[in-house]
Short mmCIF file of C-alpha atoms (C1' of nucleotides) in Angstrom, two decimals:
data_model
loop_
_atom_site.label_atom_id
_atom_site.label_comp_id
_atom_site.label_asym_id
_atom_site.label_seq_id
_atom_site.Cartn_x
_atom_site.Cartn_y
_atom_site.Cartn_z
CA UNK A 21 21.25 -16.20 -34.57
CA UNK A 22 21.15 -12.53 -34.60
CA UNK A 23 23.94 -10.83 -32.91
CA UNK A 24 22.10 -8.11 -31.31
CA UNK A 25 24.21 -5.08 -30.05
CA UNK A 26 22.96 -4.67 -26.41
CA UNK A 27 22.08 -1.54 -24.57
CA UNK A 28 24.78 0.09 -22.86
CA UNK A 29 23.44 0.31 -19.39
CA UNK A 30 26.46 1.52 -17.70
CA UNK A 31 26.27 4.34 -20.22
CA UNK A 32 24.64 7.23 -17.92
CA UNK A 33 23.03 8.88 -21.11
CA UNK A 34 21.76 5.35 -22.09
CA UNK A 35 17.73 5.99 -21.94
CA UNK A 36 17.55 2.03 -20.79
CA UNK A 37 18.63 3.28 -17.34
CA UNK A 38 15.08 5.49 -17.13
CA UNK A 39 13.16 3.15 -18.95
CA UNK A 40 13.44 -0.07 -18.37
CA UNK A 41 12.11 -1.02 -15.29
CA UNK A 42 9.43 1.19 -15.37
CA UNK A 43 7.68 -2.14 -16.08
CA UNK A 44 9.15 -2.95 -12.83
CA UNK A 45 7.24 0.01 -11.14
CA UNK A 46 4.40 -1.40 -8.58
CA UNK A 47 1.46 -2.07 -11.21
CA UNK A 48 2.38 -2.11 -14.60
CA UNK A 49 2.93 -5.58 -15.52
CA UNK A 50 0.21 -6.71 -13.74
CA UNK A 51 -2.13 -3.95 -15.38
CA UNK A 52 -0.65 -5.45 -18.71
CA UNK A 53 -1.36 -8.71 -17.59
CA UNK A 54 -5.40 -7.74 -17.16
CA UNK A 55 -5.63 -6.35 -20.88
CA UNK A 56 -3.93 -9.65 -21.96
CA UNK A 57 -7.77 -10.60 -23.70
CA UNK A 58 -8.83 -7.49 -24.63
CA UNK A 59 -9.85 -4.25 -23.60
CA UNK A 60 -11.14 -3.33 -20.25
CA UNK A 61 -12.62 -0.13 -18.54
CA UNK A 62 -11.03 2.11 -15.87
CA UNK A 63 -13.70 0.19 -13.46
CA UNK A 64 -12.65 -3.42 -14.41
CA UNK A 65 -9.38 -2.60 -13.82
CA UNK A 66 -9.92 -1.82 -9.82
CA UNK A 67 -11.37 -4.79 -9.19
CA UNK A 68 -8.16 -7.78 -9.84
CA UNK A 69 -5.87 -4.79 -9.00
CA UNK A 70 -7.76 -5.43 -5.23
CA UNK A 71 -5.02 -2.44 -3.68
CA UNK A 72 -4.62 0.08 -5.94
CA UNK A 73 -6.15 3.24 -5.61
CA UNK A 74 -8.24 5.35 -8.16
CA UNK A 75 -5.20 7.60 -8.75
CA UNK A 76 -2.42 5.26 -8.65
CA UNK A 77 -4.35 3.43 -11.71
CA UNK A 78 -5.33 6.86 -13.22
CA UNK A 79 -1.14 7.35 -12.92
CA UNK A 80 -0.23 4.60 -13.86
CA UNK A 81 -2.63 4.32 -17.02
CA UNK A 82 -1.62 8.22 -18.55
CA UNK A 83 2.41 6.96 -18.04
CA UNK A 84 1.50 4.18 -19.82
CA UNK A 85 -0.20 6.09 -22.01
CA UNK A 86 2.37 8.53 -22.70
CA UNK A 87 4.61 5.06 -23.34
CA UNK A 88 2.60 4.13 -25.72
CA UNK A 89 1.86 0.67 -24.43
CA UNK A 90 -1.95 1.38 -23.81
CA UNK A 91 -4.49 3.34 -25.98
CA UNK A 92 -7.32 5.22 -24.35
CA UNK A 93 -10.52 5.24 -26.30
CA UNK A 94 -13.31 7.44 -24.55
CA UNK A 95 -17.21 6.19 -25.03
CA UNK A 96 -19.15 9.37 -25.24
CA UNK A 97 -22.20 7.00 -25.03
CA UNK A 98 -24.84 6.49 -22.45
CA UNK A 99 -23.44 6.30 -19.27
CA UNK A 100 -20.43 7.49 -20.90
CA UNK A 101 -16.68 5.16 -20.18
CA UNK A 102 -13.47 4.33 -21.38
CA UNK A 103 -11.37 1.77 -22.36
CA UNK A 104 -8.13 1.02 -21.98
CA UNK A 105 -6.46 -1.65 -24.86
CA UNK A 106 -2.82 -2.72 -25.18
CA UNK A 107 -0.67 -1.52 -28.16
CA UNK A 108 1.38 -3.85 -29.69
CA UNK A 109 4.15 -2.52 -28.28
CA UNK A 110 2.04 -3.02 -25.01
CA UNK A 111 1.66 -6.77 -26.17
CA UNK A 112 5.64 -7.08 -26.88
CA UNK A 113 5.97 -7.02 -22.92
CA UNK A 114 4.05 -9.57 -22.38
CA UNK A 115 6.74 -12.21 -23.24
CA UNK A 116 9.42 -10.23 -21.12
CA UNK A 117 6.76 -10.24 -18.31
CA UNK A 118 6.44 -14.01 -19.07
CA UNK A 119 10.22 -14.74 -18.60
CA UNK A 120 10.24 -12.89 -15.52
CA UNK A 121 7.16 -14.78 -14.18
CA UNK A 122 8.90 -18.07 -15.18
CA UNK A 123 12.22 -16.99 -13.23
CA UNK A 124 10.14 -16.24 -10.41
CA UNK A 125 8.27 -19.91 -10.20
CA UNK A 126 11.58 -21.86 -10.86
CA UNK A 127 13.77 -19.87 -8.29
CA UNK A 128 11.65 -18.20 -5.77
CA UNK A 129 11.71 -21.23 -3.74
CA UNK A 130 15.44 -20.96 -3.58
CA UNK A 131 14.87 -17.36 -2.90
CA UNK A 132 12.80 -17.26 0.14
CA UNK A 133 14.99 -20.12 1.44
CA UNK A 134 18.08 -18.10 1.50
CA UNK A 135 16.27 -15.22 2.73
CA UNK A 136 15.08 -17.52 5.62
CA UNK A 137 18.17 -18.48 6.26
CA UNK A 138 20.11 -15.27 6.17
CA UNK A 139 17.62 -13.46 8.78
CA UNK A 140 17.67 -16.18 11.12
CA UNK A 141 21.44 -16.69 11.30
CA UNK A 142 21.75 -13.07 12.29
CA UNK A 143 18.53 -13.24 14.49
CA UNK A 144 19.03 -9.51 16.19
CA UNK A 145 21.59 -7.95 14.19
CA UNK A 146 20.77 -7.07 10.16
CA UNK A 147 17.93 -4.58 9.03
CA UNK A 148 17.42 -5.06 5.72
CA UNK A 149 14.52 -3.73 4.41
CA UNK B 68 7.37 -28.46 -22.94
CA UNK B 69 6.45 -28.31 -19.17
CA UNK B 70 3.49 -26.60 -18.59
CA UNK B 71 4.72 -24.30 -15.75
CA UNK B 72 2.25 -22.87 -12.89
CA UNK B 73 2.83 -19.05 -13.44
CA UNK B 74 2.94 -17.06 -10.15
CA UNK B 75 -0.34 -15.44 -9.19
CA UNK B 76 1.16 -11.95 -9.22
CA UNK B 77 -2.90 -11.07 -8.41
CA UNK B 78 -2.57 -12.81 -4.90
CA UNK B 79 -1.24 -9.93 -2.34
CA UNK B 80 0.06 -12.58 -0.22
CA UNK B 81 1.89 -13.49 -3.55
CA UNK B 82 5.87 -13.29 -2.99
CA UNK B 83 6.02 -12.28 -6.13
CA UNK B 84 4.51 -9.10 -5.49
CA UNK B 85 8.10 -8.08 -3.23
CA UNK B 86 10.21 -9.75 -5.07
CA UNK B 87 10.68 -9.61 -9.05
CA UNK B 88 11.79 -6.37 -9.63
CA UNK B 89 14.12 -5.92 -7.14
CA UNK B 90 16.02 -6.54 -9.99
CA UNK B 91 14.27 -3.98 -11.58
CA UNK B 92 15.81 -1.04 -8.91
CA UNK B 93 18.24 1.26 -9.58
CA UNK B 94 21.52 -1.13 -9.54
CA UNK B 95 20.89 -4.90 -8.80
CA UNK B 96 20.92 -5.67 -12.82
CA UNK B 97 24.26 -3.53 -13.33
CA UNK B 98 25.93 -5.60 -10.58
CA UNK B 99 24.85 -8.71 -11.81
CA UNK B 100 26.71 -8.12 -15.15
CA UNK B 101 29.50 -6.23 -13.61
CA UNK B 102 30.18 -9.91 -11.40
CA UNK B 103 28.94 -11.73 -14.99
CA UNK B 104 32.68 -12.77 -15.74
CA UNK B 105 34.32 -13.46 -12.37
CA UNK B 106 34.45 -11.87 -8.81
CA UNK B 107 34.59 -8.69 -8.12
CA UNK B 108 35.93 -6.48 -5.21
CA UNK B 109 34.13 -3.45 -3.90
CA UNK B 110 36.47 -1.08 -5.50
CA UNK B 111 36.18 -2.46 -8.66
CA UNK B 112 32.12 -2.07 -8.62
CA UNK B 113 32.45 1.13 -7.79
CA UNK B 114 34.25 1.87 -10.86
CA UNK B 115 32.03 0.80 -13.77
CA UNK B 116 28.71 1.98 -11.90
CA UNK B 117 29.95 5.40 -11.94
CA UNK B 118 27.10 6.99 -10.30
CA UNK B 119 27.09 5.02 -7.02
CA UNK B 120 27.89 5.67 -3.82
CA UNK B 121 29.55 3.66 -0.92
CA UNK B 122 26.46 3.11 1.07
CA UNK B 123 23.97 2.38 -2.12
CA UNK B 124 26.64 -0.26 -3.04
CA UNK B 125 27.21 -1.66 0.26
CA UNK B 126 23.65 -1.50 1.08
CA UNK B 127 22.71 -3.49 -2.59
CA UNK B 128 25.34 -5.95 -1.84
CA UNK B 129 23.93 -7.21 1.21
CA UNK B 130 20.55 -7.07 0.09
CA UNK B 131 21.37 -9.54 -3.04
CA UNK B 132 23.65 -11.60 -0.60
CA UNK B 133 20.41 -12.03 1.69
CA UNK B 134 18.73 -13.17 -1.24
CA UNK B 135 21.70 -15.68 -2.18
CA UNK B 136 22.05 -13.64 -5.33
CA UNK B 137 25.93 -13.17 -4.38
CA UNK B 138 28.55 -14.02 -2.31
CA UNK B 139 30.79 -11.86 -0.16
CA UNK B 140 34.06 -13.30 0.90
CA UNK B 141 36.76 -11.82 2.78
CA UNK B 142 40.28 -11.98 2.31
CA UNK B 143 42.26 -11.40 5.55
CA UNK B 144 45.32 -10.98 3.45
CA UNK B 145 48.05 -8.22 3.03
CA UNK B 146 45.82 -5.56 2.34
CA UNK B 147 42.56 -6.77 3.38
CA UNK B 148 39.74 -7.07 0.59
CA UNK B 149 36.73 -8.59 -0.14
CA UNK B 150 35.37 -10.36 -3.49
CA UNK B 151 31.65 -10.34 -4.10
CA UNK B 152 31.01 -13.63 -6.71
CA UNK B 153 27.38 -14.33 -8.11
CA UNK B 154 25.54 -17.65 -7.28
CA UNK B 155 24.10 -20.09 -9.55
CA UNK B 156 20.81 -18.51 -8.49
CA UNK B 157 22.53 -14.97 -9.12
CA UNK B 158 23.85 -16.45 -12.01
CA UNK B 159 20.10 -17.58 -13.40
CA UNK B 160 19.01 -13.88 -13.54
CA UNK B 161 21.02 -13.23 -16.49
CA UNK B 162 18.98 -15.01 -18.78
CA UNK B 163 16.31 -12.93 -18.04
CA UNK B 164 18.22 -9.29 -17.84
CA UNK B 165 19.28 -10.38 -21.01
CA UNK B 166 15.45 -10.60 -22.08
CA UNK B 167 14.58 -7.12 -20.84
CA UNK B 168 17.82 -5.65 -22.63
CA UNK B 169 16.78 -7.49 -25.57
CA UNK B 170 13.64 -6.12 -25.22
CA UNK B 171 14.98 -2.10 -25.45
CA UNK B 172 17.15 -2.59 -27.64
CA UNK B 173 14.15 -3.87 -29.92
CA UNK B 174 11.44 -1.27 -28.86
CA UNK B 175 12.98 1.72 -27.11
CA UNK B 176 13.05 3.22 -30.56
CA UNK B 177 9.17 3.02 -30.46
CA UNK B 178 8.63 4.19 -27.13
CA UNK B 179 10.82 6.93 -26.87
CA UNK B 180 8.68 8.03 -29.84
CA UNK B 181 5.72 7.44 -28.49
CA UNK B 182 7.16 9.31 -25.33
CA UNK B 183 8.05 12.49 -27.59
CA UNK B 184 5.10 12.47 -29.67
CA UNK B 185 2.63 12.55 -26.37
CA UNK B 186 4.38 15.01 -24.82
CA UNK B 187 4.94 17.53 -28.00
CA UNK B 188 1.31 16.80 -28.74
CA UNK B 189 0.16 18.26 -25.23
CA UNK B 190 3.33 20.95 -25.23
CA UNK B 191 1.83 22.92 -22.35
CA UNK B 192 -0.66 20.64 -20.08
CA UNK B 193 0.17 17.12 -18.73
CA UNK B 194 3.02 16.97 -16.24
CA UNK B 195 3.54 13.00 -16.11
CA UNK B 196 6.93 12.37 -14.08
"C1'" DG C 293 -34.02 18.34 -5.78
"C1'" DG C 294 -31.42 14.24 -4.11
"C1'" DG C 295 -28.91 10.06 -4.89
"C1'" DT C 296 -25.93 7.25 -7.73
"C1'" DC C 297 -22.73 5.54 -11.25
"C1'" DT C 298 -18.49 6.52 -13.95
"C1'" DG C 299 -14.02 8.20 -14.37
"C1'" DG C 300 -11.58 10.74 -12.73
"C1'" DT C 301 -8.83 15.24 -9.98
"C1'" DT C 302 -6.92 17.67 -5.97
"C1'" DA C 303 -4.55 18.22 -1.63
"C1'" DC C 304 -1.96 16.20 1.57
"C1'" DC C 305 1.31 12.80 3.62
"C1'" DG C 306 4.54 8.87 4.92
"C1'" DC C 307 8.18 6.07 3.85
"C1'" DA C 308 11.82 4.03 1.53
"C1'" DA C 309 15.22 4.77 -1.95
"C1'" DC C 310 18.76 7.52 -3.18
"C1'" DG C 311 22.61 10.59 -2.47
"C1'" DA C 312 26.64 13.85 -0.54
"C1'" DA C 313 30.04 14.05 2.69
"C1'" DA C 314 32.42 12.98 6.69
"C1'" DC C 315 34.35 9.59 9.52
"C1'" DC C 316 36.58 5.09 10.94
"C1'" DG C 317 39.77 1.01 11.96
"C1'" DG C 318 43.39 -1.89 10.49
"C1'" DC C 319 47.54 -2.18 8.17
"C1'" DA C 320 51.43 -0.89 5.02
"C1'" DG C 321 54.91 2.17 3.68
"C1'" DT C 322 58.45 5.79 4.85
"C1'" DA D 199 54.36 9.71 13.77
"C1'" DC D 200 52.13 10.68 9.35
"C1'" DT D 201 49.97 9.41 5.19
"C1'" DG D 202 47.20 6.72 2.35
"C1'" DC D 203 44.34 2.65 0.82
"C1'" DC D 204 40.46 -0.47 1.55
"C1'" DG D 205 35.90 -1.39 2.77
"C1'" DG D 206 32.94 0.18 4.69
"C1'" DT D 207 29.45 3.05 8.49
"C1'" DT D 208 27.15 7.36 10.10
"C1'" DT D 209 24.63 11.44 9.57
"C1'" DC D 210 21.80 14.23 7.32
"C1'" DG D 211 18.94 15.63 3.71
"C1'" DT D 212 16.28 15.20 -0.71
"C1'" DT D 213 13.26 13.03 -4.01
"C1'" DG D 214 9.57 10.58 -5.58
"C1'" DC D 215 6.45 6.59 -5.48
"C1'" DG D 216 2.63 5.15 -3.65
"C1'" DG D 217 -1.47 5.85 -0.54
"C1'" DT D 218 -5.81 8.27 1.86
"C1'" DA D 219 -9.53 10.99 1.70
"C1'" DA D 220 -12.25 14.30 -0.22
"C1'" DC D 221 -14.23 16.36 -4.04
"C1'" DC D 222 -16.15 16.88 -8.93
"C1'" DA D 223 -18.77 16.93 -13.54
"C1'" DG D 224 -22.03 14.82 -16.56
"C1'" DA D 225 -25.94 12.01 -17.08
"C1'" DC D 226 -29.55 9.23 -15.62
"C1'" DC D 227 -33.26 7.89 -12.16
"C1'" DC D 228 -36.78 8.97 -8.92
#
DNA sequence: GGGTCTGGTTACCGCAACGAAACCGGCAGT
DNA sequence: ACTGCCGGTTTCGTTGCGGTAACCAGACCC
């Protein structure tokens, strides 16, 4: 058992306070979750991503990009297209992504329930987004 | 090994989609490891999370106590306070904030690098965030 | 010359998160 | 009566993520 030294997150210089949940930002997991089996073009991605718009993907790609979590390989071919491939460092989230999927199907239930519960107890008053 | 149903994070009717990373904003996983060994008052989160303010805290609090991620309890007592204690289901996100610190503290080497070497490599053009 | 496919960019905008600062009500101390 | 502490709420303003719609350049097809 490796006694890992965890981040400091209450650190304010700690980088883990910018990065980390940049995975939690709106499409990034799931746009990891599409280049699980291999590489896909800017098109393929639009389609399971059924909401998101050309630029939000075209955002999200270059920060991802920039992360170094997806490579961009242009296809000067005939028509001409790109496509987008997970890193292995790309590939390391998919585990965390995993564990967050799996905390999501055992306790969600539990989740929404208390959610439920808590609105309708205080029918008119609370506003909580 | 149970073969767990993974959420359909593709589904937009998914709760998924809302949910999982609320832990991922700005405070909920510093509050769930500032309550990690015992209750907490208000005051006393305001300390360690340097950076907050009244209403963020106040307004994070009740938003994890909708979700039955904590528990606020008044104490009518001689000065009045209040304790804010995690739930077991509060309690169960640990494991997995553990995963995603684990996670930086193993690759936020490589991705700050990648993060420098993108943006040196384009010094002038791309303004990503 | 006109339409279409691909992979974007640009301009604009709304909303929710975030934040700074002031205020508040109950009670204790002095 | 005045001051301060506790646990907030109120007001106002800023920032930035995400979204809509329009446009664009290259190449191919007709």
């Amino acid at each position: 058992m490796t006694t890992e030294l965890k981040p400091d997150m209450f650190a304010p210089e700690c980088p883990t306070r910018q990065v980390p949940m940049r995975i939690g930002d709106k499409w990034t997991a799931m746009i990891v979750l599409c280049l699980e089996d291999g590489p896909r073009r800017f098109g393929e991605l639009l389609v399971p991503l059924s909401a998101i718009t050309k630029k939000v993907l075209a955002e999200t790609l270059r920060a991802m990009e920039r992360d170094g979590l997806v490579t961009r390989t242009e296809f000067p071919a005939n028509p001409p297209h790109v496509e987008y491939a997970l890193t292995p460092l790309g590939r390391s989230l998919l585990t965390l992504i995993d564990a967050a999927r799996d905390w999501c199907a055992e306790h969600l239930p539990e989740l929404t329930e208390a959610r439920r519960a808590y609105t309708s107890s205080f029918s008119a008053a609370s506003k909580i987004s």
